[in-house]
Amino acid sequence: MFYQQLANALALGAVYSLFAIGFTLIFGVMEIITLAHGAVFMVGAFAGYTAATKFGLGIIPCLIISMAASGFIGFVLDLVAIRPLRKKKFHHLAPMIATIGCATIITSIYQGIFGAEAYRFPFDFVPNENYEFRGIQLTQLQLTIIFTSFILMIMMIFFLNKTKWGKAVRAVAENSRTGALLGIPVERVYQFTMIISSSFGGAAGVLTGLNFNTIHTFMGGPILHRGIAVIILGGMGDIRGAMAGGLILGFAEVLSVAYISSDFRDAVSFGLLFLILLIRPSGIFGKKIERKG
Amino acid sequence: MLRVENITRDFGGLRVLDDVIFEIEEGTIYGIIGPNGAGKTTLFNIISGLLKPTGGRIIFNTIDITGLKPHAITAAGISRTFQNIRIFKEMTLLENVLVGMHRLFSYSAVSMLFELKKKRREEKELREKAYDILSIVRLSEKAGLKAESLSYGEQRKLELARALATEPKLILVDEPAAGMNPAETEELMGEIVRINSRKYTICLIEHDMKVVMGICRRIGVLNFGKFIAQGSPDEIKNNPLVIEAYLGRDETGA
Amino acid sequence: MSDFLISFWQTYNTLFYTIFIHGMLGLSIYLTLACGLLSLGNAAFMGIGAYTSALLTMKAGFPFGISLIAGGILPSMVALAIGIPTLRLSGVYLAMATLGFGEVVRVVLLNMEITGGSMGINGIPQKTELWHLVLIMGIIIFFFIRLRDSKYGRAMEAINEDEVASSVMGIRTTYFKVWTFTAGAFIAGVAGGLNAHFTYFISPREYGFEPAVDILTFAILGGTKTFWGPIAGSAILTVLPEMMRFMGPYRLAVNGIILLLVVLYLPNGIVSRGTFISLKKLFSERKSNA
Ligand SMILES: Nc1ncnc2c1ncn2[C@@H]1O[C@H](COP(=O)(O)OP(=O)(O)OP(=O)(O)O)[C@@H](O)[C@H]1O
Ligand SMILES: [Mg+2]
């Protein structure tokens, strides 16, 4: 029973990690919290859903389409809401508020189109088979989710550490001014970060839609809350922290639902967030946070 | 007056300040010089409470102020300016100085709500005093203007005035001449000497050695987080270590 | 004429009440914004206040005044508990913690028995009268006027502009931030109580993320340079949706668009010098064209 819960938790947490690494990357590189990341996630889920139902595509093309769609939204977000605010004289809250505006716009347009009802991926989108490892039941769906999430995350880490663009992203995250001095096109890096982070958010949307077998237009809110908890848990801007944080939250949720009550599942993330703010605000792996003079 | 004892500070694995020891005498101007990245600003951040030291102590007039909150250190009598000017741009000059005087207002929230006599009297008296402080740096004529309308040099002076407004005994001045032409620099240094003559002790960071030579009683040289020399301007000028570490490499003071 | 006024009042009196309540909510978030902090929990504080005061009048039979005050005190206690750990850190943390907090409040309200779950509470006695609203709004405005030219108001403005510089000026920044956040929660809670005793009915849905964004939009649209900004913003955004009912589900998008456009093009909001200058420009251009 307990091990079974762990398997469920892994599938849940892997998606949280996937959502959060883009979220945290944007913070690390651009120093903004984009509160539209939940809306981007929802857009990705619906793009995947549309590709699956309207065009009858399989899971991999659906994921690609979803990532492209949400990546595009990320690009537009940067273009209309974030880039114009990068000039210094704007208030430091301005980008965050602008992304709240964008989230509201995106969500209500989708609510206009799709309404408030739940949609489902086609019945046999992922074959309904079970595998058993030492008594733990894993569905093919769970395996797909875990596998896809980890592949994508490994690709991200590989990209950041081994490719020229990835190194540029990290250099800008370290310090945008020195990055510019080194000849890195900082604006491009920002744009690129938004696109790639958003596309990860979109993929997380599809996988969540599969995991719970529903997607709806207000699914962006709950994941945003969880994403926030995860990136604070892992330390803001810390990719590995976000991965670990996502898994921790997944486990915390599954275990509290299994052993306490399912009513408060949505509150677990906040409990964790609050706890970490009380005892270790820099996150589980983070260094101490300090103000600069 | 101020004794910095074995201050050490690490950022990540990097030791930015290494066992810094020095002492500032009351009423003097103490100069700290050193190349880019030597750790000068970090030292100020530690003294003013914005950063905590990794090790060491700071004694101010026999009180240990290490690790106190910035506002408490200000209350103890240390005030500062910033290398990259940090005045309140959207406020008027007068308001900038009044913010500096925050601590001197003693009226309560009740006084504020009901406009009691105490509030009115304090506001009136301290406003007058704020004008006086602005006139020390010759900005009282512009008291009602927004701070962002000032020229760069004037903004520096306003920041000095704001630092004076906290009624400090010691003022830490971080590279006031940065980004100024020689004429402006000279004027500002004159300003600092005049402030010093009003019984304020001053600790001055400067990049360009020539600027501090004329006005400091003692100078400390910081290089890669270490104090490599200390002494009178003449001693510093002739110290071989300083010549090697600092003058030889960074004559332009850029 | 008086017939017209009477029928006008009968049609639109709800709108007046709502403008006052929204105005208070706008001011509640203004108080934190004026310290450079973004609180996304004010709808939740409003909710706590609404439920507290409604339950106290209905179940405990408290007089209206007392339950209103209790409806302000409880959210401010909660704000204190959230504020103390988060406000030591940079402002981003408050925004995120309050966003999560709003969700928790919604979940708790949904799952508690006494709050009536998703059905909410029905049949709250209608006790709020226009003069209550005018009086309380008057008190709040009085408070803001007195705050403006005091050491406290200046300190808040300074913290908003540059927190580090303020701390070096001897201002206890964390103390001020906790204080304004708590006072904002108090105002939101009272507004919630007033609203509950005016609408008969409250449910968790009214206190989630979307209302929080609405409240933020009131303040941002109006502008946060003076406290008149949020009041004007609330009034505009309360009247406007009435005219936009035809937009159906897309109505919320309008809020989003307003938020975005104001942040981009009128960073100080409608009640600001920027608007004044652009209006002047507009008119002088008109004249020179003519
Ligand atoms: N908050 C920080 N985090 C990490 N490293 C820092 C931080 N602040 C300063 N440093 C590093 O500490 C070293 C000293 O910096 P500091 O600003 O004290 O130098 P400085 O002597 O004032 O130089 P300058 O003449 O350019 O002002 C530099 O290498 C800098 O990169
Ligand atoms: Mg420096």
mmCIF file of C-alpha atoms in Angstrom, chain C:
data_model
loop_
_atom_site.group_PDB
_atom_site.id
_atom_site.type_symbol
_atom_site.label_atom_id
_atom_site.label_comp_id
_atom_site.label_asym_id
_atom_site.label_seq_id
_atom_site.Cartn_x
_atom_site.Cartn_y
_atom_site.Cartn_z
ATOM 1 C CA MET C 1 -37.620 65.179 -10.598
ATOM 2 C CA SER C 2 -37.838 63.555 -7.214
ATOM 3 C CA ASP C 3 -39.644 60.628 -8.834
ATOM 4 C CA PHE C 4 -36.730 60.243 -11.117
ATOM 5 C CA LEU C 5 -34.300 60.336 -8.202
ATOM 6 C CA ILE C 6 -36.281 57.723 -6.336
ATOM 7 C CA SER C 7 -36.399 55.330 -9.211
ATOM 8 C CA PHE C 8 -32.740 55.986 -9.972
ATOM 9 C CA TRP C 9 -31.898 55.158 -6.374
ATOM 10 C CA GLN C 10 -34.001 52.035 -6.434
ATOM 11 C CA THR C 11 -32.243 50.789 -9.531
ATOM 12 C CA TYR C 12 -28.742 51.741 -8.593
ATOM 13 C CA ASN C 13 -28.499 51.739 -4.804
ATOM 14 C CA THR C 14 -26.745 48.374 -4.790
ATOM 15 C CA LEU C 15 -24.158 49.902 -7.025
ATOM 16 C CA PHE C 16 -23.523 52.685 -4.506
ATOM 17 C CA TYR C 17 -23.079 50.241 -1.683
ATOM 18 C CA THR C 18 -20.727 48.206 -3.803
ATOM 19 C CA ILE C 19 -18.667 51.233 -4.758
ATOM 20 C CA PHE C 20 -18.053 51.952 -1.088
ATOM 21 C CA ILE C 21 -17.129 48.387 -0.285
ATOM 22 C CA HIS C 22 -14.846 48.123 -3.279
ATOM 23 C CA GLY C 23 -13.328 51.453 -2.350
ATOM 24 C CA MET C 24 -12.410 50.084 1.065
ATOM 25 C CA LEU C 25 -10.911 46.991 -0.513
ATOM 26 C CA GLY C 26 -8.916 49.160 -2.906
ATOM 27 C CA LEU C 27 -7.606 51.125 0.067
ATOM 28 C CA SER C 28 -6.781 47.954 1.946
ATOM 29 C CA ILE C 29 -4.395 46.842 -0.775
ATOM 30 C CA TYR C 30 -3.163 50.386 -1.296
ATOM 31 C CA LEU C 31 -1.815 50.377 2.211
ATOM 32 C CA THR C 32 0.525 47.520 1.410
ATOM 33 C CA LEU C 33 1.315 48.736 -2.096
ATOM 34 C CA ALA C 34 2.302 52.073 -0.587
ATOM 35 C CA CYS C 35 5.037 50.173 1.221
ATOM 36 C CA GLY C 36 6.139 48.545 -2.021
ATOM 37 C CA LEU C 37 4.486 45.225 -1.242
ATOM 38 C CA LEU C 38 2.095 43.168 -3.284
ATOM 39 C CA SER C 39 -0.526 41.354 -1.250
ATOM 40 C CA LEU C 40 -2.700 38.922 -3.149
ATOM 41 C CA GLY C 41 -4.466 37.849 0.011
ATOM 42 C CA ASN C 42 -6.851 40.732 0.511
ATOM 43 C CA ALA C 43 -9.802 38.863 -0.935
ATOM 44 C CA ALA C 44 -9.096 36.107 1.551
ATOM 45 C CA PHE C 45 -8.910 38.594 4.402
ATOM 46 C CA MET C 46 -12.193 39.982 3.212
ATOM 47 C CA GLY C 47 -13.580 36.446 3.285
ATOM 48 C CA ILE C 48 -12.386 35.783 6.803
ATOM 49 C CA GLY C 49 -13.956 39.048 7.891
ATOM 50 C CA ALA C 50 -17.202 38.289 6.094
ATOM 51 C CA TYR C 51 -17.596 34.822 7.604
ATOM 52 C CA THR C 52 -16.495 35.908 11.066
ATOM 53 C CA SER C 53 -18.906 38.776 11.316
ATOM 54 C CA ALA C 54 -21.781 36.917 9.650
ATOM 55 C CA LEU C 55 -21.411 33.967 11.997
ATOM 56 C CA LEU C 56 -21.123 36.208 15.017
ATOM 57 C CA THR C 57 -24.334 38.055 14.251
ATOM 58 C CA MET C 58 -26.230 34.956 13.199
ATOM 59 C CA LYS C 59 -25.022 32.247 15.558
ATOM 60 C CA ALA C 60 -23.849 34.226 18.568
ATOM 61 C CA GLY C 61 -26.273 37.096 18.313
ATOM 62 C CA PHE C 62 -23.565 39.743 18.612
ATOM 63 C CA PRO C 63 -24.478 43.330 17.868
ATOM 64 C CA PHE C 64 -23.538 44.384 14.359
ATOM 65 C CA GLY C 65 -20.820 46.809 15.439
ATOM 66 C CA ILE C 66 -19.021 44.234 17.536
ATOM 67 C CA SER C 67 -19.108 41.552 14.894
ATOM 68 C CA LEU C 68 -17.799 44.035 12.333
ATOM 69 C CA ILE C 69 -14.847 44.843 14.535
ATOM 70 C CA ALA C 70 -14.242 41.161 15.187
ATOM 71 C CA GLY C 71 -14.420 40.685 11.430
ATOM 72 C CA GLY C 72 -11.541 43.111 11.172
ATOM 73 C CA ILE C 73 -9.485 41.761 14.033
ATOM 74 C CA LEU C 74 -9.395 38.105 13.054
ATOM 75 C CA PRO C 75 -7.975 38.686 9.550
ATOM 76 C CA SER C 76 -5.397 41.073 10.944
ATOM 77 C CA MET C 77 -4.267 38.428 13.425
ATOM 78 C CA VAL C 78 -3.905 35.999 10.562
ATOM 79 C CA ALA C 79 -2.033 38.652 8.575
ATOM 80 C CA LEU C 80 0.337 39.075 11.473
ATOM 81 C CA ALA C 81 1.045 35.360 11.478
ATOM 82 C CA ILE C 82 1.741 35.306 7.743
ATOM 83 C CA GLY C 83 3.505 38.638 7.667
ATOM 84 C CA ILE C 84 6.132 38.098 10.316
ATOM 85 C CA PRO C 85 7.983 35.262 8.581
ATOM 86 C CA THR C 86 7.493 36.491 5.000
ATOM 87 C CA LEU C 87 8.075 40.195 5.384
ATOM 88 C CA ARG C 88 11.598 39.753 6.625
ATOM 89 C CA LEU C 89 12.356 38.598 3.094
ATOM 90 C CA SER C 90 12.095 40.428 -0.189
ATOM 91 C CA GLY C 91 8.664 41.568 -1.320
ATOM 92 C CA VAL C 92 8.272 38.725 -3.810
ATOM 93 C CA TYR C 93 7.747 36.305 -0.949
ATOM 94 C CA LEU C 94 4.737 38.149 0.353
ATOM 95 C CA ALA C 95 3.081 38.086 -3.040
ATOM 96 C CA MET C 96 3.614 34.363 -3.318
ATOM 97 C CA ALA C 97 2.718 33.482 0.246
ATOM 98 C CA THR C 98 -0.493 35.504 0.077
ATOM 99 C CA LEU C 99 -1.416 33.934 -3.239
ATOM 100 C CA GLY C 100 -1.124 30.499 -1.667
ATOM 101 C CA PHE C 101 -2.855 31.701 1.460
ATOM 102 C CA GLY C 102 -5.893 32.831 -0.526
ATOM 103 C CA GLU C 103 -6.227 29.305 -1.817
ATOM 104 C CA VAL C 104 -6.019 27.849 1.666
ATOM 105 C CA VAL C 105 -8.762 30.110 2.916
ATOM 106 C CA ARG C 106 -10.970 29.027 0.065
ATOM 107 C CA VAL C 107 -10.293 25.362 0.768
ATOM 108 C CA VAL C 108 -10.917 25.774 4.484
ATOM 109 C CA LEU C 109 -14.167 27.639 3.907
ATOM 110 C CA LEU C 110 -15.238 24.913 1.524
ATOM 111 C CA ASN C 111 -14.577 22.154 3.986
ATOM 112 C CA MET C 112 -15.710 23.504 7.301
ATOM 113 C CA GLU C 113 -19.127 22.707 8.570
ATOM 114 C CA ILE C 114 -19.816 25.976 10.271
ATOM 115 C CA THR C 115 -19.119 27.909 7.062
ATOM 116 C CA GLY C 116 -21.664 25.884 5.122
ATOM 117 C CA GLY C 117 -19.177 24.403 2.651
ATOM 118 C CA SER C 118 -19.663 25.295 -0.949
ATOM 119 C CA MET C 119 -23.199 26.446 -0.232
ATOM 120 C CA GLY C 120 -21.885 29.255 1.904
ATOM 121 C CA ILE C 121 -24.035 31.110 4.375
ATOM 122 C CA ASN C 122 -27.497 32.217 3.487
ATOM 123 C CA GLY C 123 -29.890 34.662 5.076
ATOM 124 C CA ILE C 124 -27.449 36.968 6.764
ATOM 125 C CA PRO C 125 -29.488 39.773 8.292
ATOM 126 C CA GLN C 126 -29.221 42.912 6.262
ATOM 127 C CA LYS C 127 -27.746 45.389 8.678
ATOM 128 C CA THR C 128 -25.428 47.475 6.571
ATOM 129 C CA GLU C 129 -26.825 50.869 5.820
ATOM 130 C CA LEU C 130 -25.483 53.562 3.622
ATOM 131 C CA TRP C 131 -24.518 55.751 6.552
ATOM 132 C CA HIS C 132 -22.395 52.953 7.987
ATOM 133 C CA LEU C 133 -20.473 52.831 4.776
ATOM 134 C CA VAL C 134 -20.087 56.586 4.589
ATOM 135 C CA LEU C 135 -18.964 56.759 8.187
ATOM 136 C CA ILE C 136 -16.414 53.973 7.938
ATOM 137 C CA MET C 137 -15.106 55.222 4.627
ATOM 138 C CA GLY C 138 -14.818 58.651 6.201
ATOM 139 C CA ILE C 139 -12.776 57.249 9.065
ATOM 140 C CA ILE C 140 -10.469 55.434 6.691
ATOM 141 C CA ILE C 141 -9.976 58.522 4.547
ATOM 142 C CA PHE C 142 -9.347 60.605 7.653
ATOM 143 C CA PHE C 143 -6.677 58.128 8.650
ATOM 144 C CA PHE C 144 -5.017 58.310 5.248
ATOM 145 C CA ILE C 145 -5.096 62.108 5.228
ATOM 146 C CA ARG C 146 -3.387 62.240 8.592
ATOM 147 C CA LEU C 147 -0.908 59.617 7.553
ATOM 148 C CA ARG C 148 0.121 61.558 4.479
ATOM 149 C CA ASP C 149 2.119 64.359 6.071
ATOM 150 C CA SER C 150 3.474 62.459 9.016
ATOM 151 C CA LYS C 151 6.686 60.636 9.742
ATOM 152 C CA TYR C 152 4.842 57.371 9.209
ATOM 153 C CA GLY C 153 3.625 58.313 5.745
ATOM 154 C CA ARG C 154 7.072 59.487 4.739
ATOM 155 C CA ALA C 155 8.636 56.302 6.031
ATOM 156 C CA MET C 156 6.234 54.201 3.961
ATOM 157 C CA GLU C 157 6.964 56.210 0.860
ATOM 158 C CA ALA C 158 10.675 55.838 1.485
ATOM 159 C CA ILE C 159 10.386 52.082 1.934
ATOM 160 C CA ASN C 160 8.450 51.898 -1.306
ATOM 161 C CA GLU C 161 11.164 53.758 -3.161
ATOM 162 C CA ASP C 162 14.206 52.091 -1.663
ATOM 163 C CA GLU C 163 14.025 49.706 1.229
ATOM 164 C CA VAL C 164 17.748 49.422 1.812
ATOM 165 C CA ALA C 165 18.284 53.172 1.860
ATOM 166 C CA SER C 166 15.334 53.521 4.228
ATOM 167 C CA SER C 167 16.764 51.047 6.678
ATOM 168 C CA VAL C 168 20.001 53.006 6.724
ATOM 169 C CA MET C 169 17.959 56.117 7.483
ATOM 170 C CA GLY C 170 16.951 54.515 10.741
ATOM 171 C CA ILE C 171 13.554 53.254 9.626
ATOM 172 C CA ARG C 172 12.469 49.886 10.970
ATOM 173 C CA THR C 173 11.372 48.571 7.615
ATOM 174 C CA THR C 174 10.076 45.156 8.668
ATOM 175 C CA TYR C 175 8.022 46.736 11.432
ATOM 176 C CA PHE C 176 6.361 49.092 8.967
ATOM 177 C CA LYS C 177 5.689 46.380 6.455
ATOM 178 C CA VAL C 178 4.117 44.066 9.004
ATOM 179 C CA TRP C 179 2.069 46.921 10.329
ATOM 180 C CA THR C 180 0.669 48.060 6.973
ATOM 181 C CA PHE C 181 -0.041 44.514 5.891
ATOM 182 C CA THR C 182 -1.934 43.894 9.111
ATOM 183 C CA ALA C 183 -3.868 47.140 8.916
ATOM 184 C CA GLY C 184 -4.729 46.363 5.285
ATOM 185 C CA ALA C 185 -6.129 43.011 6.398
ATOM 186 C CA PHE C 186 -8.195 44.794 9.029
ATOM 187 C CA ILE C 187 -9.761 47.127 6.481
ATOM 188 C CA ALA C 188 -10.417 44.241 4.093
ATOM 189 C CA GLY C 189 -12.026 42.248 6.896
ATOM 190 C CA VAL C 190 -14.334 45.084 7.871
ATOM 191 C CA ALA C 191 -15.262 45.589 4.224
ATOM 192 C CA GLY C 192 -16.038 41.866 4.076
ATOM 193 C CA GLY C 193 -18.270 42.132 7.120
ATOM 194 C CA LEU C 194 -20.119 45.105 5.696
ATOM 195 C CA ASN C 195 -20.564 43.300 2.424
ATOM 196 C CA ALA C 196 -21.871 40.137 4.093
ATOM 197 C CA HIS C 197 -24.490 42.111 5.981
ATOM 198 C CA PHE C 198 -25.600 43.695 2.794
ATOM 199 C CA THR C 199 -25.787 40.822 0.306
ATOM 200 C CA TYR C 200 -27.578 38.204 2.530
ATOM 201 C CA PHE C 201 -25.386 35.517 1.116
ATOM 202 C CA ILE C 202 -21.672 34.646 1.039
ATOM 203 C CA SER C 203 -19.814 31.676 -0.401
ATOM 204 C CA PRO C 204 -16.163 30.672 -0.747
ATOM 205 C CA ARG C 205 -16.200 31.487 -4.444
ATOM 206 C CA GLU C 206 -16.247 35.197 -3.719
ATOM 207 C CA TYR C 207 -12.899 35.141 -1.970
ATOM 208 C CA GLY C 208 -10.583 33.279 -4.318
ATOM 209 C CA PHE C 209 -7.911 34.433 -6.684
ATOM 210 C CA GLU C 210 -10.109 36.337 -9.115
ATOM 211 C CA PRO C 211 -11.506 38.720 -6.516
ATOM 212 C CA ALA C 212 -7.935 39.244 -5.320
ATOM 213 C CA VAL C 213 -6.979 40.297 -8.823
ATOM 214 C CA ASP C 214 -10.023 42.570 -8.969
ATOM 215 C CA ILE C 215 -8.920 44.312 -5.804
ATOM 216 C CA LEU C 216 -5.437 44.722 -7.186
ATOM 217 C CA THR C 217 -6.879 46.151 -10.382
ATOM 218 C CA PHE C 218 -8.842 48.759 -8.416
ATOM 219 C CA ALA C 219 -5.649 50.072 -6.889
ATOM 220 C CA ILE C 220 -3.429 49.816 -9.941
ATOM 221 C CA LEU C 221 -5.929 51.432 -12.280
ATOM 222 C CA GLY C 222 -6.578 54.284 -9.887
ATOM 223 C CA GLY C 223 -2.929 54.652 -9.056
ATOM 224 C CA THR C 224 -0.990 54.360 -5.858
ATOM 225 C CA LYS C 225 0.551 57.800 -5.637
ATOM 226 C CA THR C 226 -2.257 59.005 -3.409
ATOM 227 C CA PHE C 227 -5.051 57.199 -1.627
ATOM 228 C CA TRP C 228 -7.581 58.862 -3.909
ATOM 229 C CA GLY C 229 -6.272 56.599 -6.671
ATOM 230 C CA PRO C 230 -7.673 53.307 -5.354
ATOM 231 C CA ILE C 231 -10.966 55.007 -4.507
ATOM 232 C CA ALA C 232 -11.325 56.323 -8.032
ATOM 233 C CA GLY C 233 -10.167 52.994 -9.466
ATOM 234 C CA SER C 234 -12.743 51.068 -7.452
ATOM 235 C CA ALA C 235 -15.526 53.391 -8.488
ATOM 236 C CA ILE C 236 -14.628 53.106 -12.152
ATOM 237 C CA LEU C 237 -14.273 49.356 -12.059
ATOM 238 C CA THR C 238 -17.514 48.918 -10.181
ATOM 239 C CA VAL C 239 -19.537 50.931 -12.648
ATOM 240 C CA LEU C 240 -17.766 49.692 -15.746
ATOM 241 C CA PRO C 241 -18.664 45.975 -15.516
ATOM 242 C CA GLU C 242 -22.322 46.944 -15.228
ATOM 243 C CA MET C 243 -21.970 48.421 -18.666
ATOM 244 C CA MET C 244 -20.101 45.411 -19.933
ATOM 245 C CA ARG C 245 -22.519 42.684 -19.052
ATOM 246 C CA PHE C 246 -22.956 42.034 -22.738
ATOM 247 C CA MET C 247 -19.400 40.742 -22.856
ATOM 248 C CA GLY C 248 -20.374 37.595 -20.983
ATOM 249 C CA PRO C 249 -17.456 35.379 -20.074
ATOM 250 C CA TYR C 250 -14.987 37.743 -21.690
ATOM 251 C CA ARG C 251 -15.729 40.385 -19.115
ATOM 252 C CA LEU C 252 -12.848 39.231 -16.953
ATOM 253 C CA ALA C 253 -10.497 39.705 -19.864
ATOM 254 C CA VAL C 254 -11.302 43.392 -19.739
ATOM 255 C CA ASN C 255 -9.932 43.522 -16.207
ATOM 256 C CA GLY C 256 -6.776 41.850 -17.393
ATOM 257 C CA ILE C 257 -6.401 44.209 -20.312
ATOM 258 C CA ILE C 258 -6.898 47.215 -18.056
ATOM 259 C CA LEU C 259 -4.289 45.911 -15.639
ATOM 260 C CA LEU C 260 -1.806 45.345 -18.422
ATOM 261 C CA LEU C 261 -2.392 48.639 -20.201
ATOM 262 C CA VAL C 262 -2.206 50.654 -17.006
ATOM 263 C CA VAL C 263 1.036 48.998 -15.926
ATOM 264 C CA LEU C 264 2.538 49.641 -19.349
ATOM 265 C CA TYR C 265 1.258 53.082 -20.203
ATOM 266 C CA LEU C 266 0.090 54.725 -16.996
ATOM 267 C CA PRO C 267 2.449 53.299 -14.412
ATOM 268 C CA ASN C 268 1.174 55.739 -11.807
ATOM 269 C CA GLY C 269 -2.479 55.040 -12.504
ATOM 270 C CA ILE C 270 -5.307 57.320 -13.488
ATOM 271 C CA VAL C 271 -5.078 59.677 -10.546
ATOM 272 C CA SER C 272 -1.612 60.936 -11.319
ATOM 273 C CA ARG C 273 0.312 63.697 -12.943
ATOM 274 C CA GLY C 274 0.915 61.475 -15.960
ATOM 275 C CA THR C 275 -2.793 61.448 -16.813
ATOM 276 C CA PHE C 276 -3.009 65.163 -16.271
ATOM 277 C CA ILE C 277 -0.097 65.803 -18.597
ATOM 278 C CA SER C 278 -1.362 63.501 -21.329
ATOM 279 C CA LEU C 279 -4.824 65.069 -21.105
ATOM 280 C CA LYS C 280 -3.281 68.500 -21.405
ATOM 281 C CA LYS C 281 -1.259 67.365 -24.382
ATOM 282 C CA LEU C 282 -4.332 65.870 -25.965
ATOM 283 C CA PHE C 283 -6.268 69.080 -25.621
ATOM 284 C CA SER C 284 -3.478 71.350 -26.751
ATOM 285 C CA GLU C 285 -3.002 69.140 -29.812
ATOM 286 C CA ARG C 286 -6.674 69.409 -30.538
ATOM 287 C CA LYS C 287 -6.452 73.139 -30.307
ATOM 288 C CA SER C 288 -3.426 73.452 -32.522
ATOM 289 C CA ASN C 289 -5.047 71.173 -35.078
ATOM 290 C CA ALA C 290 -8.188 73.253 -35.145
#
